[in-house]
mmCIF file of N, CA and C in Angstrom:
data_model
loop_
_atom_site.group_PDB
_atom_site.id
_atom_site.type_symbol
_atom_site.label_atom_id
_atom_site.label_comp_id
_atom_site.label_asym_id
_atom_site.label_seq_id
_atom_site.Cartn_x
_atom_site.Cartn_y
_atom_site.Cartn_z
ATOM 1 N N MET A 1403 -33.891 -84.588 26.028
ATOM 2 C CA MET A 1403 -34.643 -85.397 26.475
ATOM 3 C C MET A 1403 -35.974 -84.707 27.571
ATOM 4 N N LEU A 1404 -36.958 -85.460 27.646
ATOM 5 C CA LEU A 1404 -38.103 -84.976 28.686
ATOM 6 C C LEU A 1404 -38.052 -84.988 29.893
ATOM 7 N N GLU A 1405 -38.341 -84.066 30.429
ATOM 8 C CA GLU A 1405 -38.373 -83.997 31.953
ATOM 9 C C GLU A 1405 -38.908 -85.030 33.108
ATOM 10 N N MET A 1406 -39.850 -85.270 32.438
ATOM 11 C CA MET A 1406 -40.749 -86.323 33.128
ATOM 12 C C MET A 1406 -41.114 -85.894 34.591
ATOM 13 N N ARG A 1407 -41.925 -85.100 34.209
ATOM 14 C CA ARG A 1407 -42.269 -84.003 35.591
ATOM 15 C C ARG A 1407 -43.391 -85.045 36.515
ATOM 16 N N PRO A 1408 -43.192 -84.958 38.059
ATOM 17 C CA PRO A 1408 -43.539 -86.147 38.614
ATOM 18 C C PRO A 1408 -45.165 -85.832 38.985
ATOM 19 N N ASP A 1409 -45.910 -84.659 38.868
ATOM 20 C CA ASP A 1409 -47.189 -84.328 39.127
ATOM 21 C C ASP A 1409 -48.133 -83.716 38.140
ATOM 22 N N CYS A 1410 -49.281 -83.422 38.326
ATOM 23 C CA CYS A 1410 -50.460 -82.750 37.609
ATOM 24 C C CYS A 1410 -50.245 -81.332 38.133
ATOM 25 N N GLU A 1411 -50.232 -80.255 36.969
ATOM 26 C CA GLU A 1411 -49.484 -78.977 37.652
ATOM 27 C C GLU A 1411 -51.080 -78.277 38.337
ATOM 28 N N ARG A 1412 -52.324 -79.102 37.949
ATOM 29 C CA ARG A 1412 -53.892 -78.747 38.194
ATOM 30 C C ARG A 1412 -54.462 -79.296 39.219
ATOM 31 N N CYS A 1413 -53.981 -80.677 39.752
ATOM 32 C CA CYS A 1413 -54.390 -81.218 40.926
ATOM 33 C C CYS A 1413 -53.160 -81.830 41.813
ATOM 34 N N GLY A 1414 -52.280 -81.846 41.186
ATOM 35 C CA GLY A 1414 -51.381 -82.066 42.139
ATOM 36 C C GLY A 1414 -50.696 -83.815 41.995
ATOM 37 N N THR A 1415 -51.866 -84.954 41.242
ATOM 38 C CA THR A 1415 -51.719 -86.138 41.467
ATOM 39 C C THR A 1415 -50.603 -86.708 40.976
ATOM 40 N N ASP A 1416 -49.912 -87.869 41.284
ATOM 41 C CA ASP A 1416 -48.601 -88.317 41.299
ATOM 42 C C ASP A 1416 -48.684 -88.842 39.752
ATOM 43 N N LEU A 1417 -47.398 -88.510 39.147
ATOM 44 C CA LEU A 1417 -47.819 -89.310 37.608
ATOM 45 C C LEU A 1417 -46.243 -89.567 37.614
ATOM 46 N N PRO A 1418 -45.815 -90.898 37.833
ATOM 47 C CA PRO A 1418 -44.840 -91.690 37.509
ATOM 48 C C PRO A 1418 -44.423 -91.641 36.157
ATOM 49 N N ALA A 1419 -42.965 -91.784 36.364
ATOM 50 C CA ALA A 1419 -42.269 -91.818 34.634
ATOM 51 C C ALA A 1419 -42.706 -93.079 33.980
ATOM 52 N N GLU A 1420 -42.663 -94.166 34.558
ATOM 53 C CA GLU A 1420 -42.829 -95.447 34.098
ATOM 54 C C GLU A 1420 -44.586 -95.782 33.713
ATOM 55 N N ALA A 1421 -45.311 -94.837 34.588
ATOM 56 C CA ALA A 1421 -46.551 -95.390 34.233
ATOM 57 C C ALA A 1421 -47.564 -94.276 33.257
ATOM 58 N N PRO A 1422 -48.083 -95.119 32.547
ATOM 59 C CA PRO A 1422 -49.241 -94.103 31.079
ATOM 60 C C PRO A 1422 -50.172 -93.150 32.198
ATOM 61 N N GLY A 1423 -50.633 -92.487 31.402
ATOM 62 C CA GLY A 1423 -51.594 -91.672 32.276
ATOM 63 C C GLY A 1423 -51.363 -90.051 32.200
ATOM 64 N N ALA A 1424 -50.082 -89.902 32.045
ATOM 65 C CA ALA A 1424 -49.775 -88.188 31.729
ATOM 66 C C ALA A 1424 -50.071 -87.795 30.351
ATOM 67 N N PHE A 1425 -50.424 -86.612 30.480
ATOM 68 C CA PHE A 1425 -50.473 -85.515 28.914
ATOM 69 C C PHE A 1425 -49.417 -84.291 29.366
ATOM 70 N N ILE A 1426 -49.109 -84.165 27.941
ATOM 71 C CA ILE A 1426 -48.008 -82.793 27.937
ATOM 72 C C ILE A 1426 -48.170 -81.878 26.710
ATOM 73 N N CYS A 1427 -47.895 -80.838 27.153
ATOM 74 C CA CYS A 1427 -47.794 -79.785 25.653
ATOM 75 C C CYS A 1427 -46.467 -79.774 25.453
ATOM 76 N N SER A 1428 -46.106 -78.878 24.380
ATOM 77 C CA SER A 1428 -44.562 -78.764 23.994
ATOM 78 C C SER A 1428 -44.089 -78.016 24.718
ATOM 79 N N PHE A 1429 -44.730 -77.678 26.020
ATOM 80 C CA PHE A 1429 -43.553 -77.010 26.682
ATOM 81 C C PHE A 1429 -43.735 -77.766 28.112
ATOM 82 N N GLU A 1430 -43.582 -79.310 28.407
ATOM 83 C CA GLU A 1430 -44.017 -80.400 28.768
ATOM 84 C C GLU A 1430 -44.593 -79.726 30.313
ATOM 85 N N CYS A 1431 -45.618 -78.605 30.056
ATOM 86 C CA CYS A 1431 -46.560 -78.810 31.274
ATOM 87 C C CYS A 1431 -47.286 -79.859 31.311
ATOM 88 N N THR A 1432 -47.901 -80.393 32.178
ATOM 89 C CA THR A 1432 -47.872 -81.633 32.471
ATOM 90 C C THR A 1432 -48.959 -81.945 33.598
ATOM 91 N N PHE A 1433 -50.443 -82.709 32.998
ATOM 92 C CA PHE A 1433 -51.334 -82.734 33.629
ATOM 93 C C PHE A 1433 -51.908 -84.378 33.210
ATOM 94 N N CYS A 1434 -52.700 -84.911 34.755
ATOM 95 C CA CYS A 1434 -53.400 -86.316 34.190
ATOM 96 C C CYS A 1434 -54.409 -86.327 33.543
ATOM 97 N N ALA A 1435 -54.727 -87.573 33.083
ATOM 98 C CA ALA A 1435 -55.829 -87.592 32.197
ATOM 99 C C ALA A 1435 -57.057 -86.860 32.446
ATOM 100 N N GLU A 1436 -57.352 -86.887 33.770
ATOM 101 C CA GLU A 1436 -58.859 -86.412 34.150
ATOM 102 C C GLU A 1436 -58.989 -84.754 33.872
ATOM 103 N N CYS A 1437 -57.327 -84.285 34.395
ATOM 104 C CA CYS A 1437 -57.617 -82.829 34.014
ATOM 105 C C CYS A 1437 -57.269 -82.346 32.446
ATOM 106 N N ALA A 1438 -56.570 -83.201 32.067
ATOM 107 C CA ALA A 1438 -56.191 -82.986 30.249
ATOM 108 C C ALA A 1438 -57.855 -83.030 29.818
ATOM 109 N N ASP A 1439 -58.692 -83.998 30.263
ATOM 110 C CA ASP A 1439 -59.727 -84.166 29.604
ATOM 111 C C ASP A 1439 -61.150 -82.953 30.186
ATOM 112 N N ALA A 1440 -60.763 -82.735 31.109
ATOM 113 C CA ALA A 1440 -61.523 -81.414 31.632
ATOM 114 C C ALA A 1440 -61.004 -80.252 31.199
ATOM 115 N N LEU A 1441 -59.811 -80.073 30.578
ATOM 116 C CA LEU A 1441 -59.399 -79.025 29.782
ATOM 117 C C LEU A 1441 -59.389 -78.995 28.148
ATOM 118 N N ASP A 1442 -60.273 -79.973 27.736
ATOM 119 C CA ASP A 1442 -60.441 -80.255 26.553
ATOM 120 C C ASP A 1442 -59.297 -80.636 25.665
ATOM 121 N N GLU A 1443 -58.038 -81.369 26.324
ATOM 122 C CA GLU A 1443 -56.915 -81.233 25.967
ATOM 123 C C GLU A 1443 -56.432 -79.837 25.518
ATOM 124 N N LEU A 1444 -56.262 -79.186 26.061
ATOM 125 C CA LEU A 1444 -55.369 -77.797 25.709
ATOM 126 C C LEU A 1444 -55.154 -77.352 26.852
ATOM 127 N N CYS A 1445 -53.918 -77.012 26.816
ATOM 128 C CA CYS A 1445 -53.149 -76.514 27.805
ATOM 129 C C CYS A 1445 -53.493 -75.109 27.905
ATOM 130 N N PRO A 1446 -53.567 -75.078 29.758
ATOM 131 C CA PRO A 1446 -54.293 -73.941 30.143
ATOM 132 C C PRO A 1446 -53.150 -72.665 30.179
ATOM 133 N N ASN A 1447 -51.909 -73.051 30.187
ATOM 134 C CA ASN A 1447 -50.882 -72.115 29.924
ATOM 135 C C ASN A 1447 -50.575 -71.643 28.897
ATOM 136 N N CYS A 1448 -50.231 -72.284 27.933
ATOM 137 C CA CYS A 1448 -49.805 -71.661 26.509
ATOM 138 C C CYS A 1448 -50.836 -71.763 25.245
ATOM 139 N N GLY A 1449 -51.805 -72.680 25.592
ATOM 140 C CA GLY A 1449 -52.797 -72.734 24.605
ATOM 141 C C GLY A 1449 -52.761 -74.245 23.747
ATOM 142 N N GLY A 1450 -51.399 -74.978 23.673
ATOM 143 C CA GLY A 1450 -50.901 -75.950 22.980
ATOM 144 C C GLY A 1450 -51.929 -77.058 23.381
ATOM 145 N N GLU A 1451 -51.931 -77.679 22.450
ATOM 146 C CA GLU A 1451 -52.494 -79.373 22.544
ATOM 147 C C GLU A 1451 -51.696 -80.387 23.771
ATOM 148 N N LEU A 1452 -52.894 -80.723 24.362
ATOM 149 C CA LEU A 1452 -52.018 -82.249 25.261
ATOM 150 C C LEU A 1452 -52.120 -83.272 24.793
ATOM 151 N N LEU A 1453 -51.143 -83.779 24.743
ATOM 152 C CA LEU A 1453 -50.991 -85.253 24.332
ATOM 153 C C LEU A 1453 -50.425 -86.210 25.229
ATOM 154 N N ASP A 1454 -50.398 -87.568 24.999
ATOM 155 C CA ASP A 1454 -49.844 -88.433 25.609
ATOM 156 C C ASP A 1454 -48.610 -88.305 26.239
ATOM 157 N N ARG A 1455 -47.718 -88.410 27.339
ATOM 158 C CA ARG A 1455 -46.413 -88.742 27.703
ATOM 159 C C ARG A 1455 -46.063 -89.742 27.527
ATOM 160 N N PRO A 1456 -45.022 -89.932 26.464
ATOM 161 C CA PRO A 1456 -44.535 -91.468 26.501
ATOM 162 C C PRO A 1456 -43.988 -92.114 28.145
ATOM 163 N N THR A 1457 -44.070 -93.228 28.208
ATOM 164 C CA THR A 1457 -43.432 -93.402 29.695
ATOM 165 C C THR A 1457 -41.859 -93.829 29.636
ATOM 166 N N ARG A 1458 -41.215 -93.846 30.676
ATOM 167 C CA ARG A 1458 -39.817 -93.986 30.769
ATOM 168 C C ARG A 1458 -39.627 -95.318 31.934
ATOM 169 N N ALA A 1459 -39.044 -96.259 31.158
ATOM 170 C CA ALA A 1459 -38.902 -97.703 32.018
ATOM 171 C C ALA A 1459 -38.049 -97.444 32.928
ATOM 172 N N LYS A 1460 -38.284 -98.028 34.229
ATOM 173 C CA LYS A 1460 -37.532 -97.736 35.347
ATOM 174 C C LYS A 1460 -35.958 -98.065 35.296
ATOM 175 N N ARG A 1461 -35.807 -99.310 34.148
ATOM 176 C CA ARG A 1461 -33.983 -99.295 34.045
ATOM 177 C C ARG A 1461 -33.975 -97.832 33.715
ATOM 178 N N HIS A 1462 -33.893 -97.170 33.093
ATOM 179 C CA HIS A 1462 -33.335 -95.971 32.671
ATOM 180 C C HIS A 1462 -33.372 -95.029 33.368
ATOM 181 N N HIS A 1463 -33.924 -95.093 34.631
ATOM 182 C CA HIS A 1463 -34.009 -93.990 35.562
ATOM 183 C C HIS A 1463 -32.722 -93.607 36.307
ATOM 184 N N ALA A 1464 -31.725 -94.212 36.496
ATOM 185 C CA ALA A 1464 -30.392 -94.154 37.186
ATOM 186 C C ALA A 1464 -29.631 -93.218 36.043
ATOM 187 N N LYS A 1465 -29.657 -93.519 35.263
ATOM 188 C CA LYS A 1465 -29.011 -93.146 33.869
ATOM 189 C C LYS A 1465 -29.533 -91.774 33.512
ATOM 190 N N SER A 1466 -30.905 -91.476 33.285
ATOM 191 C CA SER A 1466 -31.774 -90.781 32.808
ATOM 192 C C SER A 1466 -33.060 -90.363 34.121
ATOM 193 N N PRO A 1467 -32.705 -89.747 34.805
ATOM 194 C CA PRO A 1467 -33.572 -89.606 35.891
ATOM 195 C C PRO A 1467 -34.772 -88.633 36.088
ATOM 196 N N PRO A 1468 -35.995 -89.191 36.040
ATOM 197 C CA PRO A 1468 -37.062 -88.222 36.087
ATOM 198 C C PRO A 1468 -37.274 -86.755 36.978
ATOM 199 N N SER A 1469 -37.759 -86.011 36.597
ATOM 200 C CA SER A 1469 -37.592 -84.774 37.350
ATOM 201 C C SER A 1469 -38.601 -84.996 38.813
ATOM 202 N N THR A 1470 -38.009 -84.172 40.011
ATOM 203 C CA THR A 1470 -38.510 -84.503 41.094
ATOM 204 C C THR A 1470 -39.155 -83.133 41.423
ATOM 205 N N GLU A 1471 -38.607 -82.524 40.690
ATOM 206 C CA GLU A 1471 -39.803 -80.922 41.443
ATOM 207 C C GLU A 1471 -40.810 -81.044 40.501
ATOM 208 N N ARG A 1472 -41.893 -80.386 42.179
ATOM 209 C CA ARG A 1472 -42.988 -80.873 41.741
ATOM 210 C C ARG A 1472 -43.795 -79.112 41.099
ATOM 211 N N ARG A 1473 -44.943 -79.335 40.632
ATOM 212 C CA ARG A 1473 -45.205 -78.239 39.978
ATOM 213 C C ARG A 1473 -47.199 -77.554 40.509
ATOM 214 N N PHE A 1474 -47.404 -78.845 41.219
ATOM 215 C CA PHE A 1474 -48.887 -78.392 42.216
ATOM 216 C C PHE A 1474 -48.403 -77.240 42.934
ATOM 217 N N ARG A 1475 -49.355 -76.314 42.758
ATOM 218 C CA ARG A 1475 -48.965 -74.854 43.815
ATOM 219 C C ARG A 1475 -50.212 -75.098 44.625
ATOM 220 N N GLY A 1476 -51.114 -75.722 44.414
ATOM 221 C CA GLY A 1476 -52.654 -75.462 45.000
ATOM 222 C C GLY A 1476 -52.286 -75.329 46.360
#
């Protein structure tokens, strides 16, 4: 199951699990659309391709909660 990290690692923008607009690599490094575009859709951590992260409907959050650990260290 995907972690569904709550923020962009590069700028700290909130990325709710139920909303579109997040991009992830195969290691689940997570970026907003603006940062993914600025990075040419390449993960700066592993060099992998950044792809659209699927959304998780709110009704599934109780059984399968998204991560609350923020990764932005700015």
